[in-house]
Amino acid sequence: MTESADTPDGRKPRRRMNYGEGREALLNAAVRVVAQGGLRKLTYRAVAQEAGTTHGLVVHHFGSRDALIEEALAHAIRTSLNTSALEPGTGKVADFSVGVSDMVTADPDIQAFQYELLLESRRRPELLPHLRALYDEYFDAGGRELARMLPDGAGRPLTRLVFAALDGLVLHQLVFGEPETTDAAIEELRGLLRLLVAAGHDTPEGDV
């Protein structure tokens, strides 16, 4: 029989999951554990308790704590890319990074998780290759969209500059709130991108 209430000691009840459902739930649980308590709090038991499942299921899916960290980071990056509008694919400045503030408001833990791992990499350099590779996905997505917008394309330095602005705004909203400040700042960024577009060629206002 499946339990539907908390156990007497306040923990979430353990439940059985199928393979696909369990893996996704455990990755989300790992993200929440790290976001709320830092990487030092990430244990098999903490993830199992957060997901409401068994310690053995976490071991079955990931095998090692390092594998769990790497897969949770990849999961966080994928989720952020899918919800950030960093690469809408339209080549229109007006579409660039729409919904960033909503993304942070809707799922702050997944953003906090990434910043926790970035800081942890200063103490654990073995995390750096994974972070570099995964953050390259952000840079590549942003670079492709900037290349669609700008007549002369976008080099790596410009791509890094634009992403650093967005990354800083996400961090500030995560700490201070104020999504309207994020929205206003991103609109200013779009204004700067429009100037770059206009400097390259004359483009009808409705197309950018």
PDB file of C-alpha atoms in Angstrom:
ATOM      1  CA  MET A   1       0.000   0.000   0.000  1.00  0.00           C
ATOM      2  CA  THR A   2       1.323   3.463  -0.896  1.00  0.00           C
ATOM      3  CA  GLU A   3       1.620   5.965   1.936  1.00  0.00           C
ATOM      4  CA  SER A   4       0.074   9.385   1.353  1.00  0.00           C
ATOM      5  CA  ALA A   5       0.929  11.164   4.596  1.00  0.00           C
ATOM      6  CA  ASP A   6       4.193  12.087   6.250  1.00  0.00           C
ATOM      7  CA  THR A   7       5.817   9.485   8.465  1.00  0.00           C
ATOM      8  CA  PRO A   8       5.641   9.998  12.251  1.00  0.00           C
ATOM      9  CA  ASP A   9       9.144  11.529  12.389  1.00  0.00           C
ATOM     10  CA  GLY A  10       8.191  14.157   9.795  1.00  0.00           C
ATOM     11  CA  ARG A  11      10.061  12.673   6.847  1.00  0.00           C
ATOM     12  CA  LYS A  12       8.468  12.292   3.444  1.00  0.00           C
ATOM     13  CA  PRO A  13       7.174   8.753   2.864  1.00  0.00           C
ATOM     14  CA  ARG A  14       9.180   6.517   0.574  1.00  0.00           C
ATOM     15  CA  ARG A  15       7.567   5.424  -2.642  1.00  0.00           C
ATOM     16  CA  ARG A  16       8.376   3.364  -5.720  1.00  0.00           C
ATOM     17  CA  MET A  17       9.057   5.074  -9.053  1.00  0.00           C
ATOM     18  CA  ASN A  18       9.625   3.790 -12.533  1.00  0.00           C
ATOM     19  CA  TYR A  19      13.049   4.351 -14.089  1.00  0.00           C
ATOM     20  CA  GLY A  20      12.376   7.548 -16.071  1.00  0.00           C
ATOM     21  CA  GLU A  21      10.207   9.194 -13.470  1.00  0.00           C
ATOM     22  CA  GLY A  22      12.591   8.313 -10.668  1.00  0.00           C
ATOM     23  CA  ARG A  23      15.683   9.707 -12.374  1.00  0.00           C
ATOM     24  CA  GLU A  24      14.031  13.059 -13.102  1.00  0.00           C
ATOM     25  CA  ALA A  25      12.652  13.298  -9.578  1.00  0.00           C
ATOM     26  CA  LEU A  26      16.043  12.523  -8.053  1.00  0.00           C
ATOM     27  CA  LEU A  27      17.828  15.142 -10.165  1.00  0.00           C
ATOM     28  CA  ASN A  28      15.273  17.748  -9.133  1.00  0.00           C
ATOM     29  CA  ALA A  29      15.673  16.668  -5.508  1.00  0.00           C
ATOM     30  CA  ALA A  30      19.470  16.968  -5.740  1.00  0.00           C
ATOM     31  CA  VAL A  31      19.109  20.493  -7.132  1.00  0.00           C
ATOM     32  CA  ARG A  32      16.856  21.481  -4.224  1.00  0.00           C
ATOM     33  CA  VAL A  33      19.157  19.958  -1.602  1.00  0.00           C
ATOM     34  CA  VAL A  34      22.196  21.870  -2.907  1.00  0.00           C
ATOM     35  CA  ALA A  35      20.252  25.104  -3.438  1.00  0.00           C
ATOM     36  CA  GLN A  36      19.001  25.057   0.137  1.00  0.00           C
ATOM     37  CA  GLY A  37      22.049  23.742   1.993  1.00  0.00           C
ATOM     38  CA  GLY A  38      25.082  23.901  -0.273  1.00  0.00           C
ATOM     39  CA  LEU A  39      27.046  21.053  -1.797  1.00  0.00           C
ATOM     40  CA  ARG A  40      28.150  19.767   1.607  1.00  0.00           C
ATOM     41  CA  LYS A  41      24.535  18.749   2.292  1.00  0.00           C
ATOM     42  CA  LEU A  42      24.321  16.585  -0.845  1.00  0.00           C
ATOM     43  CA  THR A  43      24.170  12.959   0.309  1.00  0.00           C
ATOM     44  CA  TYR A  44      22.291   9.945  -0.986  1.00  0.00           C
ATOM     45  CA  ARG A  45      20.066  10.033   2.074  1.00  0.00           C
ATOM     46  CA  ALA A  46      19.298  13.751   1.765  1.00  0.00           C
ATOM     47  CA  VAL A  47      18.303  13.341  -1.889  1.00  0.00           C
ATOM     48  CA  ALA A  48      16.203  10.273  -1.117  1.00  0.00           C
ATOM     49  CA  GLN A  49      14.411  12.069   1.695  1.00  0.00           C
ATOM     50  CA  GLU A  50      13.788  15.145  -0.465  1.00  0.00           C
ATOM     51  CA  ALA A  51      12.400  12.981  -3.279  1.00  0.00           C
ATOM     52  CA  GLY A  52      10.392  10.818  -0.897  1.00  0.00           C
ATOM     53  CA  THR A  53      12.017   7.598  -2.082  1.00  0.00           C
ATOM     54  CA  THR A  54      14.675   5.099  -1.026  1.00  0.00           C
ATOM     55  CA  HIS A  55      18.396   5.564  -0.473  1.00  0.00           C
ATOM     56  CA  GLY A  56      19.023   2.494  -2.656  1.00  0.00           C
ATOM     57  CA  LEU A  57      17.249   4.058  -5.645  1.00  0.00           C
ATOM     58  CA  VAL A  58      19.667   6.994  -5.632  1.00  0.00           C
ATOM     59  CA  VAL A  59      22.616   4.593  -5.596  1.00  0.00           C
ATOM     60  CA  HIS A  60      21.031   2.541  -8.394  1.00  0.00           C
ATOM     61  CA  HIS A  61      20.589   5.532 -10.697  1.00  0.00           C
ATOM     62  CA  PHE A  62      23.891   7.335 -10.133  1.00  0.00           C
ATOM     63  CA  GLY A  63      26.391   4.978  -8.518  1.00  0.00           C
ATOM     64  CA  SER A  64      28.537   7.744  -7.020  1.00  0.00           C
ATOM     65  CA  ARG A  65      28.090  11.175  -5.501  1.00  0.00           C
ATOM     66  CA  ASP A  66      30.277  12.704  -8.226  1.00  0.00           C
ATOM     67  CA  ALA A  67      28.065  11.219 -10.933  1.00  0.00           C
ATOM     68  CA  LEU A  68      25.011  12.644  -9.175  1.00  0.00           C
ATOM     69  CA  ILE A  69      26.615  16.108  -9.051  1.00  0.00           C
ATOM     70  CA  GLU A  70      27.588  16.024 -12.736  1.00  0.00           C
ATOM     71  CA  GLU A  71      24.195  14.838 -13.912  1.00  0.00           C
ATOM     72  CA  ALA A  72      22.348  17.313 -11.697  1.00  0.00           C
ATOM     73  CA  LEU A  73      24.461  20.141 -13.134  1.00  0.00           C
ATOM     74  CA  ALA A  74      23.742  19.018 -16.705  1.00  0.00           C
ATOM     75  CA  HIS A  75      20.049  18.803 -15.818  1.00  0.00           C
ATOM     76  CA  ALA A  76      20.106  22.337 -14.376  1.00  0.00           C
ATOM     77  CA  ILE A  77      21.771  23.770 -17.482  1.00  0.00           C
ATOM     78  CA  ARG A  78      19.309  22.031 -19.814  1.00  0.00           C
ATOM     79  CA  THR A  79      16.356  23.270 -17.806  1.00  0.00           C
ATOM     80  CA  SER A  80      17.663  26.834 -17.769  1.00  0.00           C
ATOM     81  CA  LEU A  81      18.384  26.813 -21.505  1.00  0.00           C
ATOM     82  CA  ASN A  82      14.877  25.555 -22.226  1.00  0.00           C
ATOM     83  CA  THR A  83      13.250  28.317 -20.178  1.00  0.00           C
ATOM     84  CA  SER A  84      15.570  31.308 -20.609  1.00  0.00           C
ATOM     85  CA  ALA A  85      14.769  32.373 -24.213  1.00  0.00           C
ATOM     86  CA  LEU A  86      18.519  32.776 -24.660  1.00  0.00           C
ATOM     87  CA  GLU A  87      18.127  31.297 -28.126  1.00  0.00           C
ATOM     88  CA  PRO A  88      14.576  31.911 -29.397  1.00  0.00           C
ATOM     89  CA  GLY A  89      15.816  31.340 -32.947  1.00  0.00           C
ATOM     90  CA  THR A  90      14.046  34.343 -34.484  1.00  0.00           C
ATOM     91  CA  GLY A  91      16.994  36.691 -34.807  1.00  0.00           C
ATOM     92  CA  LYS A  92      14.822  39.493 -33.401  1.00  0.00           C
ATOM     93  CA  VAL A  93      16.209  41.594 -30.605  1.00  0.00           C
ATOM     94  CA  ALA A  94      12.715  41.956 -29.115  1.00  0.00           C
ATOM     95  CA  ASP A  95      12.624  38.197 -28.455  1.00  0.00           C
ATOM     96  CA  PHE A  96      16.044  37.954 -26.838  1.00  0.00           C
ATOM     97  CA  SER A  97      15.935  36.713 -23.222  1.00  0.00           C
ATOM     98  CA  VAL A  98      12.217  37.297 -22.837  1.00  0.00           C
ATOM     99  CA  GLY A  99      10.983  35.720 -19.617  1.00  0.00           C
ATOM    100  CA  VAL A 100      14.279  35.621 -17.710  1.00  0.00           C
ATOM    101  CA  SER A 101      12.743  37.208 -14.603  1.00  0.00           C
ATOM    102  CA  ASP A 102       9.826  34.763 -14.764  1.00  0.00           C
ATOM    103  CA  MET A 103      12.306  31.877 -15.001  1.00  0.00           C
ATOM    104  CA  VAL A 104      14.034  32.969 -11.790  1.00  0.00           C
ATOM    105  CA  THR A 105      10.742  33.537  -9.985  1.00  0.00           C
ATOM    106  CA  ALA A 106       9.333  30.177 -11.067  1.00  0.00           C
ATOM    107  CA  ASP A 107      12.353  28.043 -10.120  1.00  0.00           C
ATOM    108  CA  PRO A 108      14.934  29.873  -8.010  1.00  0.00           C
ATOM    109  CA  ASP A 109      16.465  26.613  -6.744  1.00  0.00           C
ATOM    110  CA  ILE A 110      17.794  25.604 -10.140  1.00  0.00           C
ATOM    111  CA  GLN A 111      19.584  28.946 -10.458  1.00  0.00           C
ATOM    112  CA  ALA A 112      20.915  28.834  -6.890  1.00  0.00           C
ATOM    113  CA  PHE A 113      22.223  25.310  -7.520  1.00  0.00           C
ATOM    114  CA  GLN A 114      24.400  26.528 -10.392  1.00  0.00           C
ATOM    115  CA  TYR A 115      25.857  29.391  -8.383  1.00  0.00           C
ATOM    116  CA  GLU A 116      26.547  27.061  -5.463  1.00  0.00           C
ATOM    117  CA  LEU A 117      28.563  24.784  -7.757  1.00  0.00           C
ATOM    118  CA  LEU A 118      30.421  27.708  -9.314  1.00  0.00           C
ATOM    119  CA  LEU A 119      31.561  28.826  -5.869  1.00  0.00           C
ATOM    120  CA  GLU A 120      32.334  25.259  -4.817  1.00  0.00           C
ATOM    121  CA  SER A 121      34.603  24.856  -7.848  1.00  0.00           C
ATOM    122  CA  ARG A 122      37.012  27.338  -6.212  1.00  0.00           C
ATOM    123  CA  ARG A 123      37.525  24.754  -3.487  1.00  0.00           C
ATOM    124  CA  ARG A 124      37.091  21.685  -5.689  1.00  0.00           C
ATOM    125  CA  PRO A 125      38.882  22.327  -9.012  1.00  0.00           C
ATOM    126  CA  GLU A 126      37.798  18.911 -10.294  1.00  0.00           C
ATOM    127  CA  LEU A 127      34.369  20.478 -10.877  1.00  0.00           C
ATOM    128  CA  LEU A 128      35.783  23.087 -13.262  1.00  0.00           C
ATOM    129  CA  PRO A 129      35.957  20.965 -16.443  1.00  0.00           C
ATOM    130  CA  HIS A 130      32.304  20.020 -16.064  1.00  0.00           C
ATOM    131  CA  LEU A 131      31.282  23.610 -15.370  1.00  0.00           C
ATOM    132  CA  ARG A 132      33.310  24.920 -18.299  1.00  0.00           C
ATOM    133  CA  ALA A 133      31.817  22.386 -20.692  1.00  0.00           C
ATOM    134  CA  LEU A 134      28.279  22.972 -19.519  1.00  0.00           C
ATOM    135  CA  TYR A 135      28.546  26.762 -19.426  1.00  0.00           C
ATOM    136  CA  ASP A 136      29.905  26.604 -22.966  1.00  0.00           C
ATOM    137  CA  GLU A 137      26.390  25.487 -23.870  1.00  0.00           C
ATOM    138  CA  TYR A 138      25.114  28.816 -22.581  1.00  0.00           C
ATOM    139  CA  PHE A 139      27.751  30.731 -24.518  1.00  0.00           C
ATOM    140  CA  ASP A 140      27.074  28.782 -27.706  1.00  0.00           C
ATOM    141  CA  ALA A 141      23.313  29.311 -27.492  1.00  0.00           C
ATOM    142  CA  GLY A 142      23.718  33.036 -26.851  1.00  0.00           C
ATOM    143  CA  GLY A 143      26.357  33.347 -29.563  1.00  0.00           C
ATOM    144  CA  ARG A 144      24.160  31.695 -32.178  1.00  0.00           C
ATOM    145  CA  GLU A 145      21.285  34.054 -31.401  1.00  0.00           C
ATOM    146  CA  LEU A 146      23.521  37.128 -31.444  1.00  0.00           C
ATOM    147  CA  ALA A 147      24.873  36.007 -34.827  1.00  0.00           C
ATOM    148  CA  ARG A 148      21.296  35.882 -36.146  1.00  0.00           C
ATOM    149  CA  MET A 149      20.694  39.456 -34.971  1.00  0.00           C
ATOM    150  CA  LEU A 150      23.917  41.193 -35.881  1.00  0.00           C
ATOM    151  CA  PRO A 151      24.959  41.731 -39.507  1.00  0.00           C
ATOM    152  CA  ASP A 152      28.641  41.267 -38.637  1.00  0.00           C
ATOM    153  CA  GLY A 153      28.039  38.290 -36.376  1.00  0.00           C
ATOM    154  CA  ALA A 154      29.147  38.024 -32.741  1.00  0.00           C
ATOM    155  CA  GLY A 155      32.602  37.139 -31.481  1.00  0.00           C
ATOM    156  CA  ARG A 156      33.337  35.306 -28.280  1.00  0.00           C
ATOM    157  CA  PRO A 157      34.088  38.467 -26.255  1.00  0.00           C
ATOM    158  CA  LEU A 158      30.729  40.063 -27.107  1.00  0.00           C
ATOM    159  CA  THR A 159      28.918  36.814 -26.386  1.00  0.00           C
ATOM    160  CA  ARG A 160      30.635  36.575 -22.991  1.00  0.00           C
ATOM    161  CA  LEU A 161      29.801  40.201 -22.215  1.00  0.00           C
ATOM    162  CA  VAL A 162      26.098  39.759 -22.989  1.00  0.00           C
ATOM    163  CA  PHE A 163      25.887  36.511 -21.059  1.00  0.00           C
ATOM    164  CA  ALA A 164      27.733  38.004 -18.081  1.00  0.00           C
ATOM    165  CA  ALA A 165      25.145  40.790 -17.962  1.00  0.00           C
ATOM    166  CA  LEU A 166      22.293  38.277 -17.964  1.00  0.00           C
ATOM    167  CA  ASP A 167      24.037  36.029 -15.439  1.00  0.00           C
ATOM    168  CA  GLY A 168      24.572  38.954 -13.074  1.00  0.00           C
ATOM    169  CA  LEU A 169      20.936  40.004 -13.356  1.00  0.00           C
ATOM    170  CA  VAL A 170      19.786  36.482 -12.542  1.00  0.00           C
ATOM    171  CA  LEU A 171      22.057  36.388  -9.482  1.00  0.00           C
ATOM    172  CA  HIS A 172      20.837  39.787  -8.275  1.00  0.00           C
ATOM    173  CA  GLN A 173      17.199  38.798  -8.648  1.00  0.00           C
ATOM    174  CA  LEU A 174      17.886  35.539  -6.858  1.00  0.00           C
ATOM    175  CA  VAL A 175      19.297  37.443  -3.888  1.00  0.00           C
ATOM    176  CA  PHE A 176      17.308  40.689  -3.882  1.00  0.00           C
ATOM    177  CA  GLY A 177      14.103  39.811  -5.727  1.00  0.00           C
ATOM    178  CA  GLU A 178      12.786  42.722  -7.798  1.00  0.00           C
ATOM    179  CA  PRO A 179      11.964  40.984 -11.107  1.00  0.00           C
ATOM    180  CA  GLU A 180      10.856  44.328 -12.542  1.00  0.00           C
ATOM    181  CA  THR A 181      14.465  45.548 -12.184  1.00  0.00           C
ATOM    182  CA  THR A 182      15.644  42.511 -14.160  1.00  0.00           C
ATOM    183  CA  ASP A 183      13.102  43.224 -16.902  1.00  0.00           C
ATOM    184  CA  ALA A 184      14.084  46.887 -17.141  1.00  0.00           C
ATOM    185  CA  ALA A 185      17.796  46.070 -17.312  1.00  0.00           C
ATOM    186  CA  ILE A 186      17.279  43.447 -20.035  1.00  0.00           C
ATOM    187  CA  GLU A 187      15.288  45.972 -22.065  1.00  0.00           C
ATOM    188  CA  GLU A 188      18.264  48.328 -21.791  1.00  0.00           C
ATOM    189  CA  LEU A 189      20.472  45.497 -23.036  1.00  0.00           C
ATOM    190  CA  ARG A 190      18.140  45.016 -26.000  1.00  0.00           C
ATOM    191  CA  GLY A 191      18.470  48.729 -26.713  1.00  0.00           C
ATOM    192  CA  LEU A 192      22.246  48.355 -26.937  1.00  0.00           C
ATOM    193  CA  LEU A 193      21.848  45.368 -29.261  1.00  0.00           C
ATOM    194  CA  ARG A 194      19.534  47.415 -31.477  1.00  0.00           C
ATOM    195  CA  LEU A 195      22.275  50.035 -31.791  1.00  0.00           C
ATOM    196  CA  LEU A 196      24.679  47.328 -32.956  1.00  0.00           C
ATOM    197  CA  VAL A 197      22.132  46.110 -35.488  1.00  0.00           C
ATOM    198  CA  ALA A 198      21.542  49.645 -36.769  1.00  0.00           C
ATOM    199  CA  ALA A 199      25.268  50.266 -37.033  1.00  0.00           C
ATOM    200  CA  GLY A 200      25.553  47.288 -39.392  1.00  0.00           C
ATOM    201  CA  HIS A 201      22.695  48.041 -41.760  1.00  0.00           C
ATOM    202  CA  ASP A 202      19.341  49.792 -41.916  1.00  0.00           C
ATOM    203  CA  THR A 203      16.711  47.443 -40.545  1.00  0.00           C
ATOM    204  CA  PRO A 204      12.944  48.191 -40.360  1.00  0.00           C
ATOM    205  CA  GLU A 205      12.065  48.781 -36.720  1.00  0.00           C
ATOM    206  CA  GLY A 206       9.404  46.076 -36.735  1.00  0.00           C
ATOM    207  CA  ASP A 207      11.988  43.396 -37.597  1.00  0.00           C
ATOM    208  CA  VAL A 208      14.091  43.912 -34.461  1.00  0.00           C
TER     209      VAL A 208
END
